[in-house]
PDB file of C-alpha atoms in Angstrom:
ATOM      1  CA  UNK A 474       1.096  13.068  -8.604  1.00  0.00           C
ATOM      2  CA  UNK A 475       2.628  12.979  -5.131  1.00  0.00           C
ATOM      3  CA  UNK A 476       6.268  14.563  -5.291  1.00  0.00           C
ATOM      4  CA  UNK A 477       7.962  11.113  -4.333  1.00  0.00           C
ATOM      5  CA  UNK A 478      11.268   9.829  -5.626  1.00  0.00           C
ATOM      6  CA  UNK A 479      12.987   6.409  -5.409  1.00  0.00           C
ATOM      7  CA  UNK A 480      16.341   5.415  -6.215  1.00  0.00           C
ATOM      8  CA  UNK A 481      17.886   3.037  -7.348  1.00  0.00           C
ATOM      9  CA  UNK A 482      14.835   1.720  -9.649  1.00  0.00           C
ATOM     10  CA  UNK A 483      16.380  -1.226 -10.236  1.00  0.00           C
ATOM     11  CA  UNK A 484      19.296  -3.205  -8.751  1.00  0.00           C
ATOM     12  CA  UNK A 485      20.964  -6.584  -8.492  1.00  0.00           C
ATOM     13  CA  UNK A 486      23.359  -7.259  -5.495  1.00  0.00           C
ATOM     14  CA  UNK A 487      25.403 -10.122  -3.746  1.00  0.00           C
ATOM     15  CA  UNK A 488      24.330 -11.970  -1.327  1.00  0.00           C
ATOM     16  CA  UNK A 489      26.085 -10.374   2.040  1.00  0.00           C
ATOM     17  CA  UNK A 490      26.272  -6.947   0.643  1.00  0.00           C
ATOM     18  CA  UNK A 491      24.803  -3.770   2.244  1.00  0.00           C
ATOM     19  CA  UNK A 492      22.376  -1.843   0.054  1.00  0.00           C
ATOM     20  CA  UNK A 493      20.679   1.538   0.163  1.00  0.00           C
ATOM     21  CA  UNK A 494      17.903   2.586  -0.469  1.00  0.00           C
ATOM     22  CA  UNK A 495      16.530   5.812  -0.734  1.00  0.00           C
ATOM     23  CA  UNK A 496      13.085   7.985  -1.013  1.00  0.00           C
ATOM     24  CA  UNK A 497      12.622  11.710  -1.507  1.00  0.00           C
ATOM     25  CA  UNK A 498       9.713  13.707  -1.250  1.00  0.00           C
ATOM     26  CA  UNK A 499       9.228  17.280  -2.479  1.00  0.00           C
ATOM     27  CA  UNK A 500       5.872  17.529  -0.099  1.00  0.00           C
ATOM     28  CA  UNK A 501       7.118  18.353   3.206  1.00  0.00           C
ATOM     29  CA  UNK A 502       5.165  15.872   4.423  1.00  0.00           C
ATOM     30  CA  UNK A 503       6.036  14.628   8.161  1.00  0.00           C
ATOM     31  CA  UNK A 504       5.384  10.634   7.396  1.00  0.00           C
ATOM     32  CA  UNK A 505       7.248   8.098   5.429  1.00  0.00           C
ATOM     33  CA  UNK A 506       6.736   4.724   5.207  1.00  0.00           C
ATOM     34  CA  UNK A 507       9.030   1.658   3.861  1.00  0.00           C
ATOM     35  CA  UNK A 508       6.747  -1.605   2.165  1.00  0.00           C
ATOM     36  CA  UNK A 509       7.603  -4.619   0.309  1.00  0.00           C
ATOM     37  CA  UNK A 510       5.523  -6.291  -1.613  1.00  0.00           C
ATOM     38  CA  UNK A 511       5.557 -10.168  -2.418  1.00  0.00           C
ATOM     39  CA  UNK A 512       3.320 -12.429  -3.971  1.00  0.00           C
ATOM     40  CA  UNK A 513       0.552 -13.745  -2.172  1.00  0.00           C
ATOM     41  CA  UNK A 514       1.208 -10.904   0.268  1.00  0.00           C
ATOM     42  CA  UNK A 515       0.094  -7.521  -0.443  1.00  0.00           C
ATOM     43  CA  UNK A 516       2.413  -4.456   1.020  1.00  0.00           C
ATOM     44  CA  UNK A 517       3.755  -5.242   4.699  1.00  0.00           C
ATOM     45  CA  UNK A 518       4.799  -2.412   6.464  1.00  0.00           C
ATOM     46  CA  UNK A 519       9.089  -2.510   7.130  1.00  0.00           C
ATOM     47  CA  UNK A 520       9.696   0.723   8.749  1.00  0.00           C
ATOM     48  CA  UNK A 521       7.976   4.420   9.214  1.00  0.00           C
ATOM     49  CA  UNK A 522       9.127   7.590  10.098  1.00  0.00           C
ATOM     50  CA  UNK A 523       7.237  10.426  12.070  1.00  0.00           C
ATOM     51  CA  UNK A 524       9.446  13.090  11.666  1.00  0.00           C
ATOM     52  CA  UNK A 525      13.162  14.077  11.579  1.00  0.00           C
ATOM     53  CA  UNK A 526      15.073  11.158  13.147  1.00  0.00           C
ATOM     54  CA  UNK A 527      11.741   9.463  14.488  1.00  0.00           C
ATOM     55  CA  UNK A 528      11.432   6.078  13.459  1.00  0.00           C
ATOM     56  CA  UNK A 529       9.480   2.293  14.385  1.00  0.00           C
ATOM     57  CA  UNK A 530       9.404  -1.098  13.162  1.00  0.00           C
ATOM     58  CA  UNK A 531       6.652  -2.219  11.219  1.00  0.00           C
ATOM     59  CA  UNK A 532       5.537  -5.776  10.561  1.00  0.00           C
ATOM     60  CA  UNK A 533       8.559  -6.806   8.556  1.00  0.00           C
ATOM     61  CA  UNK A 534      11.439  -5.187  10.374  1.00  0.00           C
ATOM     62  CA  UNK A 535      14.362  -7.801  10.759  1.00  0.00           C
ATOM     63  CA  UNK A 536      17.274  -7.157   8.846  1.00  0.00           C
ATOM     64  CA  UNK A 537      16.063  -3.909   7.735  1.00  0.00           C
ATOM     65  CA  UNK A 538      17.267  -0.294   9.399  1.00  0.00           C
ATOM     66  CA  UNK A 539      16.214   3.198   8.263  1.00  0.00           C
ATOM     67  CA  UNK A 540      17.261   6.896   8.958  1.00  0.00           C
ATOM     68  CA  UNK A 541      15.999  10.153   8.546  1.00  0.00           C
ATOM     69  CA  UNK A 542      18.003  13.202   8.575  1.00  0.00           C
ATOM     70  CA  UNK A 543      15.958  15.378   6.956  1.00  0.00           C
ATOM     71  CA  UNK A 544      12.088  15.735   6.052  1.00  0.00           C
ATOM     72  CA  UNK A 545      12.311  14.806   2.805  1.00  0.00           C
ATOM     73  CA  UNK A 546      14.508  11.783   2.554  1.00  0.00           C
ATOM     74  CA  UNK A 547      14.033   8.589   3.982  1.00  0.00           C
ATOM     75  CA  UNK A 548      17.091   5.589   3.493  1.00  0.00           C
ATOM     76  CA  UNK A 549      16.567   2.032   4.145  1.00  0.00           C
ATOM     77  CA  UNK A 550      19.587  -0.301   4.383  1.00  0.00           C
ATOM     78  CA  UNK A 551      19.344  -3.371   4.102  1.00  0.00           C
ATOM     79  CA  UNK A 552      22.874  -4.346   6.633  1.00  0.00           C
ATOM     80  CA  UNK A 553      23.987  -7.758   4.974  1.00  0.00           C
ATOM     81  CA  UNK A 554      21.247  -8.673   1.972  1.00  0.00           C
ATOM     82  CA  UNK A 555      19.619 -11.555   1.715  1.00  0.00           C
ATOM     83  CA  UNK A 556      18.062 -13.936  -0.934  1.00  0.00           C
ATOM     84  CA  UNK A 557      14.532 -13.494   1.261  1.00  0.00           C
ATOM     85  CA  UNK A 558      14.826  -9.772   0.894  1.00  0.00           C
ATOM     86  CA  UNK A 559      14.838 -10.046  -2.990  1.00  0.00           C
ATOM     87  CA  UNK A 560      11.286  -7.907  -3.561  1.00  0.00           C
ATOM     88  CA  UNK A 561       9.861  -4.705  -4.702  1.00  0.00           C
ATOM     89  CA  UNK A 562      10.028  -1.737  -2.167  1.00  0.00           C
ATOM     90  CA  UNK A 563       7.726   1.038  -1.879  1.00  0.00           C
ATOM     91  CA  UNK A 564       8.172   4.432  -0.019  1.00  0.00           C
ATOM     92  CA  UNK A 565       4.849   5.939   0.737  1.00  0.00           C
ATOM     93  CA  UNK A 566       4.387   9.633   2.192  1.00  0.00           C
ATOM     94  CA  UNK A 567       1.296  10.958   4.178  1.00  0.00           C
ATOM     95  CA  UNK A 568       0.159  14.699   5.553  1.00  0.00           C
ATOM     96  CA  UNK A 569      -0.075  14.163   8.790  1.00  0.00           C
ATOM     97  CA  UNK A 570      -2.572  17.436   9.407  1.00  0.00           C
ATOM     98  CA  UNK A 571      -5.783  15.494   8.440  1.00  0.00           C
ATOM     99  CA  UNK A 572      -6.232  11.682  10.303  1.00  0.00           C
ATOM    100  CA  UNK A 573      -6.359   8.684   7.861  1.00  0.00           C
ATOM    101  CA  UNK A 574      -5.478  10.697   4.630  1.00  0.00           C
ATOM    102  CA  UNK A 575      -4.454   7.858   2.022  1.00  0.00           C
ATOM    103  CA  UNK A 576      -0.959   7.170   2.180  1.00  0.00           C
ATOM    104  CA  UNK A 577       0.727   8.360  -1.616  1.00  0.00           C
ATOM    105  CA  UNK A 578       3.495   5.558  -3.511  1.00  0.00           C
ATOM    106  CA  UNK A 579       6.662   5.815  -5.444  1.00  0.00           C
ATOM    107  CA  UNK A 580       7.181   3.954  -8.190  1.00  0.00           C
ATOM    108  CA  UNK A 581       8.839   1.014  -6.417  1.00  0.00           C
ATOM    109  CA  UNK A 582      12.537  -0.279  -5.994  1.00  0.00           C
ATOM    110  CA  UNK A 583      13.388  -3.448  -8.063  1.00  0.00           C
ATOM    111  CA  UNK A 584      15.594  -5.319  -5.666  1.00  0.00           C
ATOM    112  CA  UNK A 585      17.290  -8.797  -6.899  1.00  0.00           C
ATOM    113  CA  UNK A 586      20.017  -9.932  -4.599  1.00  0.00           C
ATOM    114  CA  UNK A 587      21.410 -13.389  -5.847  1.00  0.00           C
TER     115      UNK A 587
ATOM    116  CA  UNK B 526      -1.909 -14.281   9.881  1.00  0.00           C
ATOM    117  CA  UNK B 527      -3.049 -12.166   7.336  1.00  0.00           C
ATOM    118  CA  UNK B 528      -5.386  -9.527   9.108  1.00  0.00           C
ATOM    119  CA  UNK B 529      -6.783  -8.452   5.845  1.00  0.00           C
ATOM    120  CA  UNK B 530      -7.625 -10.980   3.384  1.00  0.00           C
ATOM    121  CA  UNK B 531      -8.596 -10.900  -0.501  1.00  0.00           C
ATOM    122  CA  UNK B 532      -9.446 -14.652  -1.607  1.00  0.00           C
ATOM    123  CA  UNK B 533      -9.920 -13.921  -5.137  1.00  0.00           C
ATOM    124  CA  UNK B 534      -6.190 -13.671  -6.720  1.00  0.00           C
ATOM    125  CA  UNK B 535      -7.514 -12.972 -10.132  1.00  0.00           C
ATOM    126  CA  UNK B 536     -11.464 -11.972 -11.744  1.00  0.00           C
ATOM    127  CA  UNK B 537     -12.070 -11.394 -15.709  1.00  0.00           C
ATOM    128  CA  UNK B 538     -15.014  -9.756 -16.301  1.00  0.00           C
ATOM    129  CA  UNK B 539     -16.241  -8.153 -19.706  1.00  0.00           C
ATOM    130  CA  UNK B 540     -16.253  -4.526 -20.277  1.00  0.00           C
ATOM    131  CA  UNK B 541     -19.635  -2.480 -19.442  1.00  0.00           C
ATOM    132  CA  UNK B 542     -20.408  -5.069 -16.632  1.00  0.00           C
ATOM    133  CA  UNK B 543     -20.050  -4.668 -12.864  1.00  0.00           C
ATOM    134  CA  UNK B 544     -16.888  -5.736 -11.414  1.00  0.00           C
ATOM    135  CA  UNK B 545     -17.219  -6.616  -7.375  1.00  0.00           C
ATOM    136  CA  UNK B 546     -13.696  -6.859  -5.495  1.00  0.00           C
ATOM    137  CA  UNK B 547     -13.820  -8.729  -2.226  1.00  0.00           C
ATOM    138  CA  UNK B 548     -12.044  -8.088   1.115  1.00  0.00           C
ATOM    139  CA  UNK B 549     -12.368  -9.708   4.357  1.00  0.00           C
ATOM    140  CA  UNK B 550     -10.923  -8.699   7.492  1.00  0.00           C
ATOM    141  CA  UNK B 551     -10.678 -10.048  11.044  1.00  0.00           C
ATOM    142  CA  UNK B 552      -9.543  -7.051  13.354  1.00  0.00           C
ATOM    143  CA  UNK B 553     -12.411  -5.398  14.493  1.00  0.00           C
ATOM    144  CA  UNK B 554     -10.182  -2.446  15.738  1.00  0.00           C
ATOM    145  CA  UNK B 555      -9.771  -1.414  11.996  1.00  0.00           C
ATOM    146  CA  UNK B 556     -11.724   1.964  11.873  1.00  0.00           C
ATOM    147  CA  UNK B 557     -10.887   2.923   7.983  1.00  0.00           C
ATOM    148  CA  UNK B 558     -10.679   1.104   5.281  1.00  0.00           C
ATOM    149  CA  UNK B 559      -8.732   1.895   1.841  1.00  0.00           C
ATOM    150  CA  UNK B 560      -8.710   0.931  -2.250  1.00  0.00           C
ATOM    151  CA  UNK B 561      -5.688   0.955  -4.028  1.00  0.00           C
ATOM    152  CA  UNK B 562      -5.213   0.282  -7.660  1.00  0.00           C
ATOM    153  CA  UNK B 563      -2.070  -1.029  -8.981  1.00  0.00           C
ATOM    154  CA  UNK B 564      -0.349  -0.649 -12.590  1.00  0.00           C
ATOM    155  CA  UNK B 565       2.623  -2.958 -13.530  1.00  0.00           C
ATOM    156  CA  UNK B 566       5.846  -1.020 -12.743  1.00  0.00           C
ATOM    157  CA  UNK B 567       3.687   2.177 -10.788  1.00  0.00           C
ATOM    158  CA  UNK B 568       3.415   2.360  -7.481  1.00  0.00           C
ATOM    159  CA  UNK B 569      -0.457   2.162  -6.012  1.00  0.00           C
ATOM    160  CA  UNK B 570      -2.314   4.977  -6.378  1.00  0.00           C
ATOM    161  CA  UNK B 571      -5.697   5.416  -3.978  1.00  0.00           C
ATOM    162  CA  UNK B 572      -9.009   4.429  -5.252  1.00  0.00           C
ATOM    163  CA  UNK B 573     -11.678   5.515  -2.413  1.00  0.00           C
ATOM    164  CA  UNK B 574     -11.811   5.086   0.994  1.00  0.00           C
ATOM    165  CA  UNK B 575     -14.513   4.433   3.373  1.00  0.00           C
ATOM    166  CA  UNK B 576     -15.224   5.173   7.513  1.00  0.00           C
ATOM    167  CA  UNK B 577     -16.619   2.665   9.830  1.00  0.00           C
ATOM    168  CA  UNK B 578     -19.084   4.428  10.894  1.00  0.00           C
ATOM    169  CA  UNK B 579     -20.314   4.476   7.432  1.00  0.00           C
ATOM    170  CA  UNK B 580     -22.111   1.372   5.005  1.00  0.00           C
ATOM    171  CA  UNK B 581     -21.301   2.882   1.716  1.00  0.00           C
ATOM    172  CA  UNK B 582     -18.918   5.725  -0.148  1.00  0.00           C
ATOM    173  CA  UNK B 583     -19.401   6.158  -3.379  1.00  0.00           C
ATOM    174  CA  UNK B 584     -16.974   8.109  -6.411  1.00  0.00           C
ATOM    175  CA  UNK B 585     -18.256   8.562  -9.876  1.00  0.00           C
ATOM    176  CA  UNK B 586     -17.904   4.649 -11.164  1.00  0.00           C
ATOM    177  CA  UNK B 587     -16.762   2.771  -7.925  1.00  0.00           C
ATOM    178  CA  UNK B 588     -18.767   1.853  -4.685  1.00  0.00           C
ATOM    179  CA  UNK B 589     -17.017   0.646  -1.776  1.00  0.00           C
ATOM    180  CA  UNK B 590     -19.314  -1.693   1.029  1.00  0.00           C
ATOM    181  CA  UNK B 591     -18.504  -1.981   4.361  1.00  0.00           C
ATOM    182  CA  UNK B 592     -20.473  -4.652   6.415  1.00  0.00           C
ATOM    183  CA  UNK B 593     -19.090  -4.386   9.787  1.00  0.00           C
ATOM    184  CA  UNK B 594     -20.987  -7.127  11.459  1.00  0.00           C
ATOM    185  CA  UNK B 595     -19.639  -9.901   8.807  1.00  0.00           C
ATOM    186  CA  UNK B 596     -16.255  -7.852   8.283  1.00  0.00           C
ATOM    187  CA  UNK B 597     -16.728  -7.591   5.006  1.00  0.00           C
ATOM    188  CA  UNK B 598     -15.975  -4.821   2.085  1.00  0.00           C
ATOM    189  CA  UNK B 599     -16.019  -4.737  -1.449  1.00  0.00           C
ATOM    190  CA  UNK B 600     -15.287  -2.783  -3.838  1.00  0.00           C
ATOM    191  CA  UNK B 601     -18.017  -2.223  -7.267  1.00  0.00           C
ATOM    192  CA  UNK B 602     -16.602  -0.766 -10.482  1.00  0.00           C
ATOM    193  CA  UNK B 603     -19.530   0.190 -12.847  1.00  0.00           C
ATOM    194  CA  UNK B 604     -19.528   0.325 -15.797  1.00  0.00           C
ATOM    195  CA  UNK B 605     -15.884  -1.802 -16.006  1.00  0.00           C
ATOM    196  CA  UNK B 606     -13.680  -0.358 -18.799  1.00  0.00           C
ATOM    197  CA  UNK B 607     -10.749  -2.117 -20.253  1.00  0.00           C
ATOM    198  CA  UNK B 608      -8.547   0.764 -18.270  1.00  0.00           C
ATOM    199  CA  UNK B 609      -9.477  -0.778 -14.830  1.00  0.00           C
ATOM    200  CA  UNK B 610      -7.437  -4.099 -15.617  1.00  0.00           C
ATOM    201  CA  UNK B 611      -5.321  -3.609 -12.680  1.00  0.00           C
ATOM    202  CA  UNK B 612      -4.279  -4.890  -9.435  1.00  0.00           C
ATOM    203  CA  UNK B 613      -6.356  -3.851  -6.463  1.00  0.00           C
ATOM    204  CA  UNK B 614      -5.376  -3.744  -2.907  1.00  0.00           C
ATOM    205  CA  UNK B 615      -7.725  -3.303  -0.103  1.00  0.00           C
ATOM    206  CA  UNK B 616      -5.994  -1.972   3.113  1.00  0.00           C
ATOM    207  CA  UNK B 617      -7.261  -0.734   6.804  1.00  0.00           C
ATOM    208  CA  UNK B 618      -5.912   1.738   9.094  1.00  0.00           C
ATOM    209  CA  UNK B 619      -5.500   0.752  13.037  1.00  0.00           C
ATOM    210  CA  UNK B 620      -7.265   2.871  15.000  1.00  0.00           C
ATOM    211  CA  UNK B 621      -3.799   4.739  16.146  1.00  0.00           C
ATOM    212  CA  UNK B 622      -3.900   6.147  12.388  1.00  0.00           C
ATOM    213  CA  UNK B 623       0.087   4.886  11.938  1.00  0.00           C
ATOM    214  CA  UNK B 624       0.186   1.552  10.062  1.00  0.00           C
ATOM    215  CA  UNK B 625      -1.952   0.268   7.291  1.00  0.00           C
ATOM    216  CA  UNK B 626      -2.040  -3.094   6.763  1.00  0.00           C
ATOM    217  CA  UNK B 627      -2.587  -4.342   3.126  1.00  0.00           C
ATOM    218  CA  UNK B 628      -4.726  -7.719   1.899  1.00  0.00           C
ATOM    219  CA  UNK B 629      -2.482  -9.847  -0.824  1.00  0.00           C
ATOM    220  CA  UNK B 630      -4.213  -8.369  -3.931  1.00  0.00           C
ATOM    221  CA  UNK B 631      -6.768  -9.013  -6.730  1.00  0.00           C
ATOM    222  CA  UNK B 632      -5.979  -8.881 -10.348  1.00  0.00           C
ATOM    223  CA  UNK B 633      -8.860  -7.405 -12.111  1.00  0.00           C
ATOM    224  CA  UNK B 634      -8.741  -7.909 -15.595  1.00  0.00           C
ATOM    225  CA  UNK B 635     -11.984  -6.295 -18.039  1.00  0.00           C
ATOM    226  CA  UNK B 636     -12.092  -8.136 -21.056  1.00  0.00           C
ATOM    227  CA  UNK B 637     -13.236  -5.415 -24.469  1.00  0.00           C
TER     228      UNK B 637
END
């Protein structure tokens, strides 16, 4: 299994509250990637990293911010939570030395903001 | 608008049959397509994966399809076992290589 780390696993918040985030990776690898997943819709793509303090926006980006400081951990804050971002998140890591190499999962955050 | 579609949400079929896993797409920039399985409470973990310059791929018990022209894939698990009940994602890679984009999911469950 993939070296990949998420923490919290679970955790209930407040609505207005900022929350954190975080995935580690033990593979060096230069990619990271941010999902949630919802019912009905798959994964969708919230933010991904190409290296060390390179970031985008991916489909699902509002309301969401991430940062990478070093290679292996990637945070994603959620700035003032929402009931809509209530979801599981995924952090996904990928080598970047071969092209469309499968992406590898964490476990998943639980996130329940009420 | 959901670029990659599964329209099944759910298929029971009975162990030691074929199981076929549907997935429709409408970008015809998509140049890679992906299976992911998915156990409660695990993340997904990657099934097979097939080019689209290719028809087929094929990995011990699972085929993956790819019929360009209809933009269609689908995914064949044969013989099903009870250990494939599982939730399985079909996903494509842009032709920039950076985002994958994921259908909503079908819930496979193989019946002993």
């Amino acid at each position: 299994d993939a070296g990949i780390t998420q923490s919290p696993r679970h955790k209930v918040t407040e609505t207005g509250t900022p929350v954190t985030l975080r995935c580690h990776q033990t593979e060096n690898h230069r990619y990271m990637y941010w999902y949630r997943q919802d019912p009905g819709h798959g994964l969708r793509l919230i933010h991904y990293s190409y290296g060390v303090k390179d970031t985008d926006k991916g489909e699902v980006s509002d309301g969401y911010s991430v940062s990478r400081s070093k290679t292996e951990d990637f945070l994603l804050t959620l700035e003032s939570a929402t009931s809509s971002q209530t979801s599981v998140y995924f952090c996904a890591i990928r080598d970047s030395t071969v092209s469309n190499q499968p992406q590898h999962f964490g476990d998943g955050t639980r996130l329940s903001i009420l | 608008d959901q670029q990659v579609k599964q329209n099944s949400p759910s298929l029971s079929v009975q162990e030691g049959r074929i199981s076929i896993l549907n997935c429709d797409y409408t970008n015809s920039m998509f140049d890679y397509f992906l299976w992911y399985k998915k156990y409660p409470a695990e993340g997904p973990t990657f099934l097979i994966s097939i080019s689209s310059i290719k028809d087929k791929n094929e990995d011990g018990r699972f085929t993956v399809f790819l019929n360009k022209s209809a933009k269609h894939l689908s995914l064949h698990i044969v013989p099903s076992q009870p250990g494939d009940s599982a939730v399985y994602f079909c996903a494509a890679w842009n032709n920039a290589g950076n985002m994958l984009t994921f259908g909503g999911g079908t819930r496979l469950m193989v019946k002993p």
